[in-house]
GROMACS .gro file of C-alpha atoms in nm:
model
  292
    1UNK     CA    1   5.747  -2.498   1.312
    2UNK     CA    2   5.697  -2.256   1.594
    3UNK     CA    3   5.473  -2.482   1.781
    4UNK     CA    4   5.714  -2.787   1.776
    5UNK     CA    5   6.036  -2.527   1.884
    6UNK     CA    6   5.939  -2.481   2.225
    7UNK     CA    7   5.871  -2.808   2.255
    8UNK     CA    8   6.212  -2.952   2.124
    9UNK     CA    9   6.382  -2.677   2.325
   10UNK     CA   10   6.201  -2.798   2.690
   11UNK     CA   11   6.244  -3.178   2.597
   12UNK     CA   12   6.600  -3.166   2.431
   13UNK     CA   13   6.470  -3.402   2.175
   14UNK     CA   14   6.675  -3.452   1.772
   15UNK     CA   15   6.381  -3.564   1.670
   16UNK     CA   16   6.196  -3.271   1.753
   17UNK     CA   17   6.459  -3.038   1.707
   18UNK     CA   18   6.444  -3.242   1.323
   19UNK     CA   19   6.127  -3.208   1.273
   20UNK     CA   20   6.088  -2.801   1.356
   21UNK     CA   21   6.384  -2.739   1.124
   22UNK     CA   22   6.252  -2.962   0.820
   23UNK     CA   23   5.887  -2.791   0.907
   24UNK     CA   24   6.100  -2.461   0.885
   25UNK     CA   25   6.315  -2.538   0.558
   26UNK     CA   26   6.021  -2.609   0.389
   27UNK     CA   27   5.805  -2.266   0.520
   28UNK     CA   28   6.142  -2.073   0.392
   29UNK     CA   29   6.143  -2.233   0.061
   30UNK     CA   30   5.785  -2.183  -0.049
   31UNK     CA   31   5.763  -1.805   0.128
   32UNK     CA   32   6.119  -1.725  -0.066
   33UNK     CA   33   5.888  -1.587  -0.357
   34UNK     CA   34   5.752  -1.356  -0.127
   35UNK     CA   35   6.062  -1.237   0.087
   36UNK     CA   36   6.363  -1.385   0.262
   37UNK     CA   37   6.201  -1.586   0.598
   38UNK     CA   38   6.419  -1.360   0.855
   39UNK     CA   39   6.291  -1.605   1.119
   40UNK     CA   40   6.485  -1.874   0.981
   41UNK     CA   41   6.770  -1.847   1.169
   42UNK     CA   42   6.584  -1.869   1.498
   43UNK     CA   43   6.529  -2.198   1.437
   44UNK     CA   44   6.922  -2.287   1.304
   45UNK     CA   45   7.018  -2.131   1.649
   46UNK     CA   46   6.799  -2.405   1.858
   47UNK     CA   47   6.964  -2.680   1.638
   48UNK     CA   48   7.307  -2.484   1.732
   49UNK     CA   49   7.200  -2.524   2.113
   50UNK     CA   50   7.131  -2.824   2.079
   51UNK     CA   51   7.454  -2.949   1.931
   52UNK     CA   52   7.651  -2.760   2.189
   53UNK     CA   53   7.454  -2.807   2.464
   54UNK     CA   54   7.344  -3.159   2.458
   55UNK     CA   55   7.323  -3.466   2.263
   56UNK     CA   56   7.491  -3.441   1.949
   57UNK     CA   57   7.340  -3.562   1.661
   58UNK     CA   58   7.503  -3.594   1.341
   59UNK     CA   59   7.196  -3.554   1.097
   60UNK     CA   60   7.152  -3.256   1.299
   61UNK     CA   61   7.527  -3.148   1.197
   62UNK     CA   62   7.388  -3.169   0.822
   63UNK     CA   63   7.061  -2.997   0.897
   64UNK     CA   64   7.277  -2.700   1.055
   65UNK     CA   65   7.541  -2.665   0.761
   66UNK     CA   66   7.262  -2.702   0.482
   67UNK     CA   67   7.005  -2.449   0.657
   68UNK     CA   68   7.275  -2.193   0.696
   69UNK     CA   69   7.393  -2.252   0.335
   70UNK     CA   70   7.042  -2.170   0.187
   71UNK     CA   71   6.946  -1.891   0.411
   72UNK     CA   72   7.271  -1.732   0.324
   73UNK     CA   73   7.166  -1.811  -0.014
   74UNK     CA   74   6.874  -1.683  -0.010
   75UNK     CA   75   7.021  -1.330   0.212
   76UNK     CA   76   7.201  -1.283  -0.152
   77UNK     CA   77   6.943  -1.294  -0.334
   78UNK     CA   78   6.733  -1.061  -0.110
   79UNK     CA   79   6.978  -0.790  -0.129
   80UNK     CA   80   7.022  -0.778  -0.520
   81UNK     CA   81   6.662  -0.763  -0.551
   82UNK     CA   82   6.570  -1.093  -0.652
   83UNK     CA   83   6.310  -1.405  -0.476
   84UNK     CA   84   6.423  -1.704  -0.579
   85UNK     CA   85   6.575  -1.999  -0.416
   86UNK     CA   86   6.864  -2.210  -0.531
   87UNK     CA   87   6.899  -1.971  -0.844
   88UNK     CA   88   7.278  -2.017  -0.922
   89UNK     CA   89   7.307  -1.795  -1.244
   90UNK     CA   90   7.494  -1.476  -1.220
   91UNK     CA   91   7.610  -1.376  -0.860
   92UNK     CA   92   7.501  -1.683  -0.692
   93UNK     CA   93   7.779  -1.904  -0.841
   94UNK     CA   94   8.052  -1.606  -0.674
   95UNK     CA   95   7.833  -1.666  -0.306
   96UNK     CA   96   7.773  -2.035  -0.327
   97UNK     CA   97   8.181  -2.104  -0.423
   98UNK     CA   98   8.259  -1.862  -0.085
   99UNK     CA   99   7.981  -2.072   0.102
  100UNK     CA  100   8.150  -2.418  -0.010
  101UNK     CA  101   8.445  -2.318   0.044
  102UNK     CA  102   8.373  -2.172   0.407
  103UNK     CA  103   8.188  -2.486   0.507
  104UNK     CA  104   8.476  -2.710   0.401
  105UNK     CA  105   8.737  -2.486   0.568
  106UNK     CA  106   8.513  -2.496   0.926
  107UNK     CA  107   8.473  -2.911   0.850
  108UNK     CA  108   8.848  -2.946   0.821
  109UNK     CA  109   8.923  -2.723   1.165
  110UNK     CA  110   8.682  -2.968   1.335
  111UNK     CA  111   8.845  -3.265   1.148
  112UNK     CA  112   9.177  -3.178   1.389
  113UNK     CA  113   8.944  -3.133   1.741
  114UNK     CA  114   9.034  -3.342   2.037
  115UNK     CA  115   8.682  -3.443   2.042
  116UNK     CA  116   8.706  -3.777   1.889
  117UNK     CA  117   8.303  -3.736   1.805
  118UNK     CA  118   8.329  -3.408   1.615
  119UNK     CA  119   8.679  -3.569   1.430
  120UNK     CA  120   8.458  -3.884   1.318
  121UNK     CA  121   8.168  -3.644   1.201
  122UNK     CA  122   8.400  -3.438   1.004
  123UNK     CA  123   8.537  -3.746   0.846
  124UNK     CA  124   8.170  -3.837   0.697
  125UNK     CA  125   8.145  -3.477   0.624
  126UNK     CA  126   8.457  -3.494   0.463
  127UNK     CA  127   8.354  -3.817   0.236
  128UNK     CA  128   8.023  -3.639   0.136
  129UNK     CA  129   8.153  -3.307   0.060
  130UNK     CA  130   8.400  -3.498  -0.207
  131UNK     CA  131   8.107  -3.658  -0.349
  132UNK     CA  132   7.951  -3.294  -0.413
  133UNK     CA  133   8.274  -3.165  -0.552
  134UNK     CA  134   8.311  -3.454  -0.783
  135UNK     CA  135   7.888  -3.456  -0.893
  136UNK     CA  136   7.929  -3.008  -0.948
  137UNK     CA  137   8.315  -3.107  -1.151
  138UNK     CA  138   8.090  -3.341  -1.401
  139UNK     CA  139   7.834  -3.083  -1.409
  140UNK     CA  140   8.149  -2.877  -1.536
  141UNK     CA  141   8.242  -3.089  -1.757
  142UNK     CA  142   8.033  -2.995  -2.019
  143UNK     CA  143   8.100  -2.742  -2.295
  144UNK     CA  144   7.671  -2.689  -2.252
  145UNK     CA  145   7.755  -2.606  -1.913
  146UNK     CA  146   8.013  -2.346  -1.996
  147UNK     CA  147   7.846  -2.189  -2.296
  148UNK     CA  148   7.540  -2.097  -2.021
  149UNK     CA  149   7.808  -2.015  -1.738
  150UNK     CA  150   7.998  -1.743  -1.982
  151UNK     CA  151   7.688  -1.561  -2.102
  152UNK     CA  152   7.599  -1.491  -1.760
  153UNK     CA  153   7.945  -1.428  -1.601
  154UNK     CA  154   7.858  -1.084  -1.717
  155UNK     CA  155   7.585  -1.044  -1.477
  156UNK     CA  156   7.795  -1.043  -1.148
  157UNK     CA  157   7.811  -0.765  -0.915
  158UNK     CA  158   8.033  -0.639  -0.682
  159UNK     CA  159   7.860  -0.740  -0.448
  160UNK     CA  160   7.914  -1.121  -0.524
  161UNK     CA  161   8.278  -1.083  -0.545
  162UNK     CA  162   8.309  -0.898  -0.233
  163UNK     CA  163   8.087  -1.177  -0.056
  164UNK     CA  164   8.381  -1.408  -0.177
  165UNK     CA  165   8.612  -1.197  -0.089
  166UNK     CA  166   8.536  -1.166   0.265
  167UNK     CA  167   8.416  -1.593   0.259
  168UNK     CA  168   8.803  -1.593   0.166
  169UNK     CA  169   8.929  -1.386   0.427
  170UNK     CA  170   8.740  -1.604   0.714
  171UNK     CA  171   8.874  -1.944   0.561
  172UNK     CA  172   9.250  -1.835   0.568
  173UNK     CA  173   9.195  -1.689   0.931
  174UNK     CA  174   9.077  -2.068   1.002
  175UNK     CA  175   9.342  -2.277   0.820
  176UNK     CA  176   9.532  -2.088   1.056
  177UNK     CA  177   9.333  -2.372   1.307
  178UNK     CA  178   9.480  -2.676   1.048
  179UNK     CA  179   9.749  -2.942   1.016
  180UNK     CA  180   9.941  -2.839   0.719
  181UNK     CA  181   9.833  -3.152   0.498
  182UNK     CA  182   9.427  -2.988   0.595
  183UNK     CA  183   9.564  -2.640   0.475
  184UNK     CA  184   9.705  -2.781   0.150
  185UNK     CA  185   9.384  -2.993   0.085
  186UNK     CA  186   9.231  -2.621   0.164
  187UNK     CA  187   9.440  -2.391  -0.081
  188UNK     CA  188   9.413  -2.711  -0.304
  189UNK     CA  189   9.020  -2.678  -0.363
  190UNK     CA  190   9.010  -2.277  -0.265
  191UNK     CA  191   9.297  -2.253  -0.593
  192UNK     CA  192   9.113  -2.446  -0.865
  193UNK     CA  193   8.763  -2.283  -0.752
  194UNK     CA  194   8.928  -1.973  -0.822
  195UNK     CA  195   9.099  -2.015  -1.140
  196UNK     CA  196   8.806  -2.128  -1.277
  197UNK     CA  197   8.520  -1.888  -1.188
  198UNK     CA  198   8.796  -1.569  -1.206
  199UNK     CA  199   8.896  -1.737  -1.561
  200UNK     CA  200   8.536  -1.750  -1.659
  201UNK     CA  201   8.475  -1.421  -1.565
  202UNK     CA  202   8.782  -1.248  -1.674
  203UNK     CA  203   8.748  -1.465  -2.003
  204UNK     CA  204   8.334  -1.338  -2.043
  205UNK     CA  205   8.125  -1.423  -2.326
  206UNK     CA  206   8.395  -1.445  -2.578
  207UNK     CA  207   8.592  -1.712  -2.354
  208UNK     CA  208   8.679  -2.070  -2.511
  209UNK     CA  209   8.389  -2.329  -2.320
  210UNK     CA  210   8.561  -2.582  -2.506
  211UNK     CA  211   8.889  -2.503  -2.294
  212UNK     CA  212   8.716  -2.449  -1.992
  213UNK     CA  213   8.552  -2.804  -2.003
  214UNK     CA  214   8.873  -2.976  -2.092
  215UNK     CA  215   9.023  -2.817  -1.785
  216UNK     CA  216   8.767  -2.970  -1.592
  217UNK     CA  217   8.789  -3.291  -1.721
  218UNK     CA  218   9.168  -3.248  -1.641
  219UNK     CA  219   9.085  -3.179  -1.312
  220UNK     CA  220   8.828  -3.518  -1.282
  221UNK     CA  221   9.124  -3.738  -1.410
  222UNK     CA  222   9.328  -3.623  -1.169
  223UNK     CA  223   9.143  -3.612  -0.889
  224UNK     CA  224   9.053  -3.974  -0.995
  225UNK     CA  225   9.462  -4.060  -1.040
  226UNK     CA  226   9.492  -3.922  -0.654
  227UNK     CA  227   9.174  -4.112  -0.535
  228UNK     CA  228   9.375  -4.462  -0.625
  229UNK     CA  229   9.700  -4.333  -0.504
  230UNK     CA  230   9.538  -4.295  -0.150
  231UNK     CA  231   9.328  -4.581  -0.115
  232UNK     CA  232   9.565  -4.783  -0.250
  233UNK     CA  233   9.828  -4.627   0.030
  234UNK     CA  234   9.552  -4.599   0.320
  235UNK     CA  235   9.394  -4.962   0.208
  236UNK     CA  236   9.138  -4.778   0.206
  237UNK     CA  237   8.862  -4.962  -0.085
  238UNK     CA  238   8.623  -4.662  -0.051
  239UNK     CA  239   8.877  -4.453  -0.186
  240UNK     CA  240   9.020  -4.678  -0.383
  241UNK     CA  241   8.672  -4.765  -0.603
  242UNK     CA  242   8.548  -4.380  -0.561
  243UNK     CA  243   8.821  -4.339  -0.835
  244UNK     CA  244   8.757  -4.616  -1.016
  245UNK     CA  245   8.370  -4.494  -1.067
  246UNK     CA  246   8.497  -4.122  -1.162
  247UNK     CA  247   8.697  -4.290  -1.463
  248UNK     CA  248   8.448  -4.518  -1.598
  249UNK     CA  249   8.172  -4.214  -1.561
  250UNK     CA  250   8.391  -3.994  -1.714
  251UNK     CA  251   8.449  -4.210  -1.991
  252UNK     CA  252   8.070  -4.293  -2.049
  253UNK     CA  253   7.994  -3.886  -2.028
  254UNK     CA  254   8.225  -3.823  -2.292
  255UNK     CA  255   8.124  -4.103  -2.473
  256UNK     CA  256   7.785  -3.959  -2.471
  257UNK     CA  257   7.882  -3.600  -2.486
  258UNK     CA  258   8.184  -3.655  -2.727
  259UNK     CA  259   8.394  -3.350  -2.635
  260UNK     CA  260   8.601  -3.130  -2.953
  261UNK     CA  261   8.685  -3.424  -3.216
  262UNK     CA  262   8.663  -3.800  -3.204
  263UNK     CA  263   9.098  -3.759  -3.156
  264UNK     CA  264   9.069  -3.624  -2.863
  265UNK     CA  265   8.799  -3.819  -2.719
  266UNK     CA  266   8.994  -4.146  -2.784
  267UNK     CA  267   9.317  -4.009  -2.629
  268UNK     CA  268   9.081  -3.949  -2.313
  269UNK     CA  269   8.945  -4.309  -2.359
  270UNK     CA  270   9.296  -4.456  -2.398
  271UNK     CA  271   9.418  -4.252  -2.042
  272UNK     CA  272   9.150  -4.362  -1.869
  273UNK     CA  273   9.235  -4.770  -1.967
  274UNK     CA  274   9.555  -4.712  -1.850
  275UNK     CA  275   9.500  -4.563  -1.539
  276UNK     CA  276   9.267  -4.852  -1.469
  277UNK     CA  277   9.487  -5.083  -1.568
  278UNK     CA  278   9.749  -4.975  -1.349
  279UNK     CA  279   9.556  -4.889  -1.079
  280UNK     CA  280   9.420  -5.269  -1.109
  281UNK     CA  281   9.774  -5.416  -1.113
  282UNK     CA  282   9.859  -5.212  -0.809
  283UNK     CA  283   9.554  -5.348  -0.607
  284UNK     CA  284   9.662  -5.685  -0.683
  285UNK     CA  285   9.992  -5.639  -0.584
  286UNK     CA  286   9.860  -5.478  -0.270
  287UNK     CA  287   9.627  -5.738  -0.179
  288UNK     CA  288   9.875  -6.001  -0.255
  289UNK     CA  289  10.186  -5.832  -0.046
  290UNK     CA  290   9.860  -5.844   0.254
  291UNK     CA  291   9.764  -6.185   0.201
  292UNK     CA  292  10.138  -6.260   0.269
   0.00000   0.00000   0.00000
């Protein structure tokens, strides 16, 4: 990785500039065991150059935002004692949440620049970091899941929760940047990350996982619900069939995974039919009203 750097630095090549961070990524992930690489960041700084600097490069973007997510990561984990990467019991779920939720927050200021390059790169961003949120929600969704997640809600320290704390403090100093629908899409997922890692850790070991993974599934239904909403009032189909595919896997999961009695899992079954339904006769009437 330190032989290709120079080079990608003199020639202002992505490709090279790809190629010494994915040489890098992988050096930092197999020497984790044996320290945190604190070199790593050298080599995020000359993809940082390069995206201000010169060519832009969107895979580049996602190198940048993923390499400073797992060094950060892995800074955690130095500090409490520990050498392991992507570990994301005790602490790391407090540091990863801030991380997310700082990453979003800087997407969203970008998503309003008067660079019309940066706005469309936020967009995809945008569209990929709601595929993440929706894959970690079914994750959730899982009284297994929870069980795990209470038990080790007890292992947190203080200084996990003041990482979030201060990953807190920098994203309301940027919404200060937004629109106001970006802030309220902001204070939208900052709220319901919240409530449910402070609820899990206030509730501890003797919390309900049952109630936590309804919640969640709560939370996937209507997120679904708002998907069809606003690709049925953008036209947008991407958005539109997004929220189609979150009901149907929802419905298979707990199908699979039936979730407190066979009652409850039918009611689930029987909102999810309807919201398809609906959503269904909407789209036709949308596509209809078009044709026209």
């Amino acid at each position: 990785a330190l032989g290709v750097l120079p080079m990608a630095l003199l020639t202002q090549s992505r490709l090279l500039h790809g190629m010494q961070w994915l040489l890098a990524t992988f050096w930092f992930m197999s020497e984790a065991r044996y320290g945190l690489g604190w070199s790593y960041p050298l080599f995020l700084l000359a993809l940082g150059w390069q995206l201000a600097r010169y060519t832009p490069s969107r895979m580049l973007v996602f190198a940048l935002l993923w390499g400073a997510f797992l060094w950060l990561h892995g800074l955690y984990a130095a500090l409490v004692g520990e050498m392991r990467v992507l570990d994301f019991d005790d602490g790391h779920l407090w540091v990863d949440t801030g991380l997310a939720l700082l990453a979003y927050a800087l997407v969203q200021v970008k998503a309003g620049s008067a660079d019309a390059w940066w706005r469309d790169t936020a967009q995809i961003i945008n569209l990929w970091f709601l595929r993440l949120a929706l894959l970690v929600l079914f994750v959730f969704s899982f009284v297994g899941t929870w069980d795990n997640l209470l038990d080790d809600m007890a292992g947190a320290d203080g200084l996990a929760k003041g990482w979030l704390l201060v990953c807190d403090l920098i994203v309301f100093w940027l919404m200060r940047q937004m629109s106001l629908p970006r802030r309220v899409t902001v204070a939208i997922a900052m709220l319901i990350a919240h409530l449910l890692l402070v609820g899990a850790w206030l509730a501890g070991v003797d919390g309900s996982a049952l109630m936590f993974a309804v919640i969640v599934n709560m939370i996937l239904l209507a997120s679904a619900i708002r998907l069809l909403v606003r690709g049925l009032e953008l036209h947008a189909a991407y958005l539109f069939y997004t929220g189609v595919v979150v009901i149907l896997v929802q419905a298979l999961l707990r199908y699979l995974d039936v979730m407190g009695d066979y009652l409850s899992g039918a009611m689930l079954f029987v909102a999810a039919a309807a919201v398809l339904f609906a959503a269904a006769r909407f789209w036709q009437r949308r596509m209809q009203e078009k044709q026209a």
